[in-house]
PDB file of C-alpha atoms in Angstrom:
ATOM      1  CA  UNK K   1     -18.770   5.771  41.930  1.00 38.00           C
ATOM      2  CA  UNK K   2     -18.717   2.824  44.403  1.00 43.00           C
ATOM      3  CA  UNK K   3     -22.448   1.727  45.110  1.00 46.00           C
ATOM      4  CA  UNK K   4     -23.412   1.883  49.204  1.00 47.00           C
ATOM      5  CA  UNK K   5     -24.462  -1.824  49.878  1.00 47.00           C
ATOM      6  CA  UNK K   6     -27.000  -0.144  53.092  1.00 61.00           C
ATOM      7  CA  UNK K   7     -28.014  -3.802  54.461  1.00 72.00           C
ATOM      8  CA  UNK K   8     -25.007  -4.981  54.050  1.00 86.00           C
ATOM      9  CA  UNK K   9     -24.155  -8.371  55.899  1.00 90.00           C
ATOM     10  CA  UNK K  10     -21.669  -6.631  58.534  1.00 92.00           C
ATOM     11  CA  UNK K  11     -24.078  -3.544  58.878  1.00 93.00           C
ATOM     12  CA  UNK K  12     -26.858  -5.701  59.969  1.00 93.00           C
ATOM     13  CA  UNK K  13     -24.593  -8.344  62.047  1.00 94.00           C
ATOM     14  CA  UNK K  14     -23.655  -4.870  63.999  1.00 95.00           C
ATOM     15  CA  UNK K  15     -27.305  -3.350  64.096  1.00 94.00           C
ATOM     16  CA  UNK K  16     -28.356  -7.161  66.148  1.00 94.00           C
ATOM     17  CA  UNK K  17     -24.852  -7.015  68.285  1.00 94.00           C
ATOM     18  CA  UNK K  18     -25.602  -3.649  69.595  1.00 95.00           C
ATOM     19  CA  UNK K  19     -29.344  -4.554  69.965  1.00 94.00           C
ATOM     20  CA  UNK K  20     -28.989  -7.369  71.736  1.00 94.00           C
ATOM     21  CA  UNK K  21     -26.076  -6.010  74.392  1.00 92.00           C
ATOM     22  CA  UNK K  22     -28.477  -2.757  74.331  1.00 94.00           C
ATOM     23  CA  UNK K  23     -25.422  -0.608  73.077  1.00 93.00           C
ATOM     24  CA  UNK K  24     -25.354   2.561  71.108  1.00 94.00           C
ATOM     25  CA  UNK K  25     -22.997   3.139  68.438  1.00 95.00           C
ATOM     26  CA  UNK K  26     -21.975   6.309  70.245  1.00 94.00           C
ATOM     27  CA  UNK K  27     -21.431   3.798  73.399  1.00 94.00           C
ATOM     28  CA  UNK K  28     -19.641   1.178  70.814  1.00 94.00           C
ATOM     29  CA  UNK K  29     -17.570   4.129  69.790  1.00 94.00           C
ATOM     30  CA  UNK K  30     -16.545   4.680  73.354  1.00 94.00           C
ATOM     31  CA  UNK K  31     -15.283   1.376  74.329  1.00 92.00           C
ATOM     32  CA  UNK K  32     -14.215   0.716  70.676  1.00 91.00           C
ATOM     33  CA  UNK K  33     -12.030   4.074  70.280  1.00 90.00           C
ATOM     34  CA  UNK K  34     -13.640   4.438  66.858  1.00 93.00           C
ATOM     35  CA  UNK K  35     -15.621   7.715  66.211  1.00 93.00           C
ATOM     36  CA  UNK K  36     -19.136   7.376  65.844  1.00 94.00           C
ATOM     37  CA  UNK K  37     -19.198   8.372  62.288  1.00 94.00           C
ATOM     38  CA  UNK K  38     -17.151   5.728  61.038  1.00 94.00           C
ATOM     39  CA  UNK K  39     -19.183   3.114  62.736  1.00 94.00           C
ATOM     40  CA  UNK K  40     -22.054   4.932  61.566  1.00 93.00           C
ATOM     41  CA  UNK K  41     -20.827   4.643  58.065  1.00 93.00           C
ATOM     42  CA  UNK K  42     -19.308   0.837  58.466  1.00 93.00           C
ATOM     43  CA  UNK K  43     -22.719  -0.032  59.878  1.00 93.00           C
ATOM     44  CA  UNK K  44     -24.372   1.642  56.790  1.00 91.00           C
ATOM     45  CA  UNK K  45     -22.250   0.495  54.441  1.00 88.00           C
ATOM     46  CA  UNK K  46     -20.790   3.008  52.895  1.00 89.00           C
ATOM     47  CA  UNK K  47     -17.148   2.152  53.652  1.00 89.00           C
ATOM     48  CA  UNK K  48     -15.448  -1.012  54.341  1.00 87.00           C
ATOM     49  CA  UNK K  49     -14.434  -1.774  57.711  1.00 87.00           C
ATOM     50  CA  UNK K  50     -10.437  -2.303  58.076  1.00 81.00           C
ATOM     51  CA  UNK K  51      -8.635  -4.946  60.837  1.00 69.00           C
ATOM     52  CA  UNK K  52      -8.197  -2.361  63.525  1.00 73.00           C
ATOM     53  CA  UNK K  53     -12.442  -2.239  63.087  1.00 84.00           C
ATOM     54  CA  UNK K  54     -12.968  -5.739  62.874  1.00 83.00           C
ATOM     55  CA  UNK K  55     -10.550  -6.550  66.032  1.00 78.00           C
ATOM     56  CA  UNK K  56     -12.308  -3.675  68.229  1.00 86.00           C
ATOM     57  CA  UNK K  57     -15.544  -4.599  67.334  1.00 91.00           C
ATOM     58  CA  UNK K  58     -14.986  -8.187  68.017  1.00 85.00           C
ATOM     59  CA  UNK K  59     -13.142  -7.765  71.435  1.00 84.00           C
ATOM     60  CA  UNK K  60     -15.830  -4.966  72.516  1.00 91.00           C
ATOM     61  CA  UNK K  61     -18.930  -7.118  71.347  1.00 91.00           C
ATOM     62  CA  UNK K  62     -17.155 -10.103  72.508  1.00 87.00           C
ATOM     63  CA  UNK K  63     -17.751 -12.240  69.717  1.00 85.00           C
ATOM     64  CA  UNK K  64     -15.402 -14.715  67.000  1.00 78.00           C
ATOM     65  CA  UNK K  65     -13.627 -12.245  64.660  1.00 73.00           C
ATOM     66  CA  UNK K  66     -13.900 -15.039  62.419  1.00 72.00           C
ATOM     67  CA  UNK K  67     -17.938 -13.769  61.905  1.00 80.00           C
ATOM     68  CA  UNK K  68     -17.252 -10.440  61.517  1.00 84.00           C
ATOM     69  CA  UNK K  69     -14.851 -11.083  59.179  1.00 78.00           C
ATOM     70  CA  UNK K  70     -17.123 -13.200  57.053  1.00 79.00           C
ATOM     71  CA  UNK K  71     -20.174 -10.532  57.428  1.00 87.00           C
ATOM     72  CA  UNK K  72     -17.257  -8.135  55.763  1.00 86.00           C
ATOM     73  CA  UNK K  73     -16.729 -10.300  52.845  1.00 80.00           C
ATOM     74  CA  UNK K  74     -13.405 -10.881  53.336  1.00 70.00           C
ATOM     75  CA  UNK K  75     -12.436 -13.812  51.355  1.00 58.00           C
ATOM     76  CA  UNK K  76     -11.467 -17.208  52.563  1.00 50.00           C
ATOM     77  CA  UNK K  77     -10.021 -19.314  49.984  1.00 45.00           C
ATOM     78  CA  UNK K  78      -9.253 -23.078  49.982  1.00 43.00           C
ATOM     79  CA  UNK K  79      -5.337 -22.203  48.117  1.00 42.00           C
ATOM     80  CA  UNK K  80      -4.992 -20.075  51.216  1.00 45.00           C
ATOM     81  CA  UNK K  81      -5.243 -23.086  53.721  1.00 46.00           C
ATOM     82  CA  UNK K  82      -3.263 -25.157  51.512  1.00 48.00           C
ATOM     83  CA  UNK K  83      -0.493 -23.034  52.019  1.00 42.00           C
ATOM     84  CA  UNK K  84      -0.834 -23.179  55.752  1.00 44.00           C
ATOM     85  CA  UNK K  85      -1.917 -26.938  55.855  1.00 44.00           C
ATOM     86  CA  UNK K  86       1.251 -27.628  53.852  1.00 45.00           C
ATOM     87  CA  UNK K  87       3.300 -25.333  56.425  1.00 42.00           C
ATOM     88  CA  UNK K  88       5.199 -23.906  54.190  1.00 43.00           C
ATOM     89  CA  UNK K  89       6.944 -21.265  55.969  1.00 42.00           C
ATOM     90  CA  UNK K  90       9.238 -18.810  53.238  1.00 46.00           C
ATOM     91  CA  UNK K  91       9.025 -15.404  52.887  1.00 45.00           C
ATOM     92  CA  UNK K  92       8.868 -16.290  49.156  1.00 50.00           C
ATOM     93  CA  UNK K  93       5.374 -18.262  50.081  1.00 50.00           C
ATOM     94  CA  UNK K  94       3.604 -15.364  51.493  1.00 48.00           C
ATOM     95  CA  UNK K  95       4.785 -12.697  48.581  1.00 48.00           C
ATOM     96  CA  UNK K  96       3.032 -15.504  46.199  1.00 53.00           C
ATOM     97  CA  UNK K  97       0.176 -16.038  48.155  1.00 48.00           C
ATOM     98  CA  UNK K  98      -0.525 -12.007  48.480  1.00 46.00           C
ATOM     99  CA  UNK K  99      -0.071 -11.855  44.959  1.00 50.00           C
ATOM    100  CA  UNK K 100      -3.082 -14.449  44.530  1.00 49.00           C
ATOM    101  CA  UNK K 101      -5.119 -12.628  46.708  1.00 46.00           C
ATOM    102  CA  UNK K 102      -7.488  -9.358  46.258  1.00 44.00           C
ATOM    103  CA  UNK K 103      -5.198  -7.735  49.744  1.00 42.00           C
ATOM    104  CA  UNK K 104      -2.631  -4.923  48.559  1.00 40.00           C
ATOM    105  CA  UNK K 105       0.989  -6.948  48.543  1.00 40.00           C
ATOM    106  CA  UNK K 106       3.220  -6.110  51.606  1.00 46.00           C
ATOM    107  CA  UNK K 107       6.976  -6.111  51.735  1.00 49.00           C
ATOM    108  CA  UNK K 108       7.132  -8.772  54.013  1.00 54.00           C
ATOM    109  CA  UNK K 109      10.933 -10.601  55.478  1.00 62.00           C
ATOM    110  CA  UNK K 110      12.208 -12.615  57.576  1.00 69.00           C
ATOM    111  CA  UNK K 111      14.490  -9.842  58.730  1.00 76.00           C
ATOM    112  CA  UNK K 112      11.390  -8.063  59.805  1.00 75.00           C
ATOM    113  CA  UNK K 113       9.907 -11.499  61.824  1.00 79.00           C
ATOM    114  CA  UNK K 114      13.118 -11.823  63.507  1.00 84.00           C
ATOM    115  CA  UNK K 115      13.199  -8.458  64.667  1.00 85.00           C
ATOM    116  CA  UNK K 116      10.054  -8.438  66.464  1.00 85.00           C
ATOM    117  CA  UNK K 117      11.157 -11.625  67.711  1.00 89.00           C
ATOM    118  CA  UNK K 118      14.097 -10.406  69.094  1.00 90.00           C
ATOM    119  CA  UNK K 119      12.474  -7.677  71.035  1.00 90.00           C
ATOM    120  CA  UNK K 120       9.790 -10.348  72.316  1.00 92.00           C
ATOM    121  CA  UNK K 121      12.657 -11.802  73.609  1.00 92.00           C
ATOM    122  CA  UNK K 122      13.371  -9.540  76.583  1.00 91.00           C
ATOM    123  CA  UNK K 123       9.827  -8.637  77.205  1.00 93.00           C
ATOM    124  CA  UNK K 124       8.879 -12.988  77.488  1.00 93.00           C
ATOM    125  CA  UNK K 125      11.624 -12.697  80.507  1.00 92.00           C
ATOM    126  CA  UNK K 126       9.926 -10.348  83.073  1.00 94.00           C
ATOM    127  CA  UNK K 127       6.562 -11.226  85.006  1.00 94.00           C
ATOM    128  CA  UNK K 128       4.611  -8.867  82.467  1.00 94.00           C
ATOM    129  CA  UNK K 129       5.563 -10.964  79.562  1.00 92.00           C
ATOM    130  CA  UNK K 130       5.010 -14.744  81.347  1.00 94.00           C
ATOM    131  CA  UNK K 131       1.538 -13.301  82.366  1.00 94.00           C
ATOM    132  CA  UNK K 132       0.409 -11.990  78.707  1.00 93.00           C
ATOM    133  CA  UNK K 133       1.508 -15.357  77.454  1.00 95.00           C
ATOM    134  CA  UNK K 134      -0.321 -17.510  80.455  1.00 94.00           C
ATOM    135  CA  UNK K 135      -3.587 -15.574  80.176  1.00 93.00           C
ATOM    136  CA  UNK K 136      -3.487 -14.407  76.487  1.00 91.00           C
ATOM    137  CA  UNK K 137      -3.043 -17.616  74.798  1.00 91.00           C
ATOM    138  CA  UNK K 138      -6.066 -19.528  75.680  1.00 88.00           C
ATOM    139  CA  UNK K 139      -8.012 -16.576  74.821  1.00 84.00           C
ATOM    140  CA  UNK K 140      -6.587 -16.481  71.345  1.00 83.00           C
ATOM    141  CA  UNK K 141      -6.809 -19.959  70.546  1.00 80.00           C
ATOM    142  CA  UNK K 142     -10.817 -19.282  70.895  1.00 76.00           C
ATOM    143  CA  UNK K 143     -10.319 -16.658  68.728  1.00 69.00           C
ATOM    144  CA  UNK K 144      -9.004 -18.589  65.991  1.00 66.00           C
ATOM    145  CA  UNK K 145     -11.163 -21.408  66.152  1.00 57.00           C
ATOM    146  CA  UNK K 146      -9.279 -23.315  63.685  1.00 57.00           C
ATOM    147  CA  UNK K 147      -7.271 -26.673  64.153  1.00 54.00           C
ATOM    148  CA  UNK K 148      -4.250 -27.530  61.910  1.00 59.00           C
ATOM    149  CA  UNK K 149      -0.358 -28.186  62.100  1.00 65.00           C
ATOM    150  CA  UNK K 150       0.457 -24.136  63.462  1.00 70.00           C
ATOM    151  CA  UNK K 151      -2.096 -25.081  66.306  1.00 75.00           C
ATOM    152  CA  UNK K 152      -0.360 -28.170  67.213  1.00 78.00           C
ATOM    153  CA  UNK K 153       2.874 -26.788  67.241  1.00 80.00           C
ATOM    154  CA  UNK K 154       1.776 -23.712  69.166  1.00 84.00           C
ATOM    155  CA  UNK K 155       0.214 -25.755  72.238  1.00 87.00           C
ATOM    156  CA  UNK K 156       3.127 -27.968  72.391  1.00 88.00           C
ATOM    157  CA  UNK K 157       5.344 -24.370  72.471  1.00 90.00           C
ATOM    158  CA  UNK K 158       2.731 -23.180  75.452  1.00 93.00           C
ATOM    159  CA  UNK K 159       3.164 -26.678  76.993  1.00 93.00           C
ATOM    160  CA  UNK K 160       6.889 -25.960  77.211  1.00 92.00           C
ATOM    161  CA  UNK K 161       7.049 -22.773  78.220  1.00 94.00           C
ATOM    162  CA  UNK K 162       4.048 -23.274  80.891  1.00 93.00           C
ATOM    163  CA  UNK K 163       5.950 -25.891  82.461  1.00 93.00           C
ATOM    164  CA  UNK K 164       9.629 -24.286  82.186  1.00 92.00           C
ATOM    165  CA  UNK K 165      11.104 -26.845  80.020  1.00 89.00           C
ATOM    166  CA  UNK K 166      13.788 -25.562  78.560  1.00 89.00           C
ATOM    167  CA  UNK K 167      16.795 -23.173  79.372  1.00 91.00           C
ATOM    168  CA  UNK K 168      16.223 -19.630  80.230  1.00 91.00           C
ATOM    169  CA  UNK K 169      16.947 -18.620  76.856  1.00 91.00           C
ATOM    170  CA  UNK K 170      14.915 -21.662  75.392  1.00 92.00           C
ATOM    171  CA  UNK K 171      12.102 -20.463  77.461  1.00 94.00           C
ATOM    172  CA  UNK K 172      12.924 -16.843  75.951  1.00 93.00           C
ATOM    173  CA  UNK K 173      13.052 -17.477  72.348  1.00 93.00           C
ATOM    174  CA  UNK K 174       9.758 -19.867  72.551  1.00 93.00           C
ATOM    175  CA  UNK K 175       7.967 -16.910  74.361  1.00 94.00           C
ATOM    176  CA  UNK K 176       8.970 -14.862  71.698  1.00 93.00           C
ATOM    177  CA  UNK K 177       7.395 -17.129  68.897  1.00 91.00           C
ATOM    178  CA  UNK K 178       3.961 -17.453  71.211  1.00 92.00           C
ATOM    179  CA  UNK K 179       3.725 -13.826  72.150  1.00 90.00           C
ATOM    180  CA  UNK K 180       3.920 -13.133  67.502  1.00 87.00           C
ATOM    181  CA  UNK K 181       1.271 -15.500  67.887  1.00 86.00           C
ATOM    182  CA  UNK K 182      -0.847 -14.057  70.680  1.00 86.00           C
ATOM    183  CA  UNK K 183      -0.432 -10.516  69.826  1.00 81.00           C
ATOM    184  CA  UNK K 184      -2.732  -9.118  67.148  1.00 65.00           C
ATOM    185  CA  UNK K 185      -0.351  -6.479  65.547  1.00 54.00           C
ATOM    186  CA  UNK K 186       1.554  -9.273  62.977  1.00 50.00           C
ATOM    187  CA  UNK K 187       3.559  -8.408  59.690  1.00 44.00           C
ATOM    188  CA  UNK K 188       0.304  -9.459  58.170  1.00 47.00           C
ATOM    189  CA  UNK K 189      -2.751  -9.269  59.578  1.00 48.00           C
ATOM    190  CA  UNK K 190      -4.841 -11.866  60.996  1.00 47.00           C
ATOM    191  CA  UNK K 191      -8.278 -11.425  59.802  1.00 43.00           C
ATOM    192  CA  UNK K 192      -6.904 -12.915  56.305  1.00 45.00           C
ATOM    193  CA  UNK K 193      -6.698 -15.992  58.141  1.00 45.00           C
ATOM    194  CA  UNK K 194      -4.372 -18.710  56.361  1.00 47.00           C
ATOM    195  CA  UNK K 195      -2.677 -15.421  54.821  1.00 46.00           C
ATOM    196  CA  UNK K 196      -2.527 -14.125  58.286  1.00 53.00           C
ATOM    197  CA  UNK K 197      -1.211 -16.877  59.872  1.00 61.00           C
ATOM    198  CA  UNK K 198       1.401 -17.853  57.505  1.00 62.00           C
ATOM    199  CA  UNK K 199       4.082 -15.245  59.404  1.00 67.00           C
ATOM    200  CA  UNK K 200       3.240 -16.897  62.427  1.00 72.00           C
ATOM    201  CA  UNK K 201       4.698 -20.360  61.533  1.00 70.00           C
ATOM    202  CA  UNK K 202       7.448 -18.034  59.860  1.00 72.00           C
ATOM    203  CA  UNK K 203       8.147 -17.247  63.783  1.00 77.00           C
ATOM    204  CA  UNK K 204       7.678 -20.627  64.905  1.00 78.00           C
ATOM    205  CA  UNK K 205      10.553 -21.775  62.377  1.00 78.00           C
ATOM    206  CA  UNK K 206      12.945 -18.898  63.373  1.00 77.00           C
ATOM    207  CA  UNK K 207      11.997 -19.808  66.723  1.00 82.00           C
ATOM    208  CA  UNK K 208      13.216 -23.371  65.951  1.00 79.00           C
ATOM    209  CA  UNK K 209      16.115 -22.538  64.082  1.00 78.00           C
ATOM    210  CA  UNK K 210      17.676 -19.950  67.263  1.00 81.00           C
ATOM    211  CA  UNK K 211      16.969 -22.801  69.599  1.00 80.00           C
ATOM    212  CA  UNK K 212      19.182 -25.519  67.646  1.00 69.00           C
ATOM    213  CA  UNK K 213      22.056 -22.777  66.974  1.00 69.00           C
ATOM    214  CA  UNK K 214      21.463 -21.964  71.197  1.00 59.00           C
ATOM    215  CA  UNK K 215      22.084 -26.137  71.763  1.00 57.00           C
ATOM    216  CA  UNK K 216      24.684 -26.075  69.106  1.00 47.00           C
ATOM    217  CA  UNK K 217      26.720 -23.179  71.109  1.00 52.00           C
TER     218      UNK K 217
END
């Protein structure tokens, strides 16, 4: 029988979050789209909040997901950034890297990358798409609040598309890559951080590799 931790360090980052923006749980549950009783019981401790949790309470409460992620106990491990600090970008990297961790392994491809990618592709091309990119990826780089060679690359990408250089379909398939990186809902989640992150420099590379077989053609 798993043991309720009641002051847990998420339940009581919650409790002085909704204190101090004088919010309710039922009003959290409102904005948040999560019933009250599962707040209720995240805040309590007697279950473990999940990403879709973490990311609604962060965006709601306006605060880092990085700290709530923490106050879940969520681990962060130094192997993990290696991985990303070292870029390396195979499909064969994250399966081994899941495997290391405590995080139930996912069946995660290139194929599947490339396919989100792909439909990315024709959304980056209409004013919709430019705009999510313009606005959303200053927004998420403060989310991240991390610094490292998938940063660098991704401004420079922003840079590039911001200013329009590149072909139409340059411009495309670099939207594509920054939009995997702006929106939340990746083949692996971001609140595991370097895990997270790992199929986003997958994108950035498939991103790459279209744009030299596009200048090849």
């Amino acid at each position: 029988m798993a043991k309720d931790v009641i002051n847990s360090p998420l339940g009581l980052l919650l409790r002085e979050l909704l204190k101090e923006r004088s919010l309710s749980m039922r009003k959290l549950s409102e904005l948040s789209k999560i019933d009250t009783a599962t707040i209720s019981r995240v805040i309590n401790g007697k279950r473990k909040a999940n990403l879709q949790h973490l990311e609604r309470f962060a965006d709601c409460l306006e605060v880092p997901l990085v700290d709530l992620v923490e106050a879940a106990g969520y681990p962060i491990e130094q192997k993990q950034e290696d991985f990303l600090l070292k870029n390396r970008t195979s499909a064969e990297s994250i399966q081994e890297v899941f495997a290391s961790s405590d995080v139930a392994n996912q069946n995660i491809t290139e194929a599947v990358i490339e396919q989100k990618l792909a439909k990315y592709q024709q959304y980056v091309q209409t004013v919709e798409g430019k705009n999510d990119i313009l606005t959303g990826f200053g927004k998420k780089l403060e989310s991240v609040g991390s610094i490292g060679p998938l940063i660098c690359q991704m401004k420079d990408l922003f840079k590039k598309f911001r200013l329009g250089k590149g072909t139409r379909s340059e411009l495309a398939i670099i939207g594509s890559a920054l939009l995997y990186f702006i929106i939340p809902l990746d083949a692996i989640p971001d609140y595991l951080f370097a895990i997270g992150y790992l199929d986003d420099a997958i994108a950035v590379q498939l991103a790459s590799n279209s744009i030299g077989r596009t200048n090849i053609e």
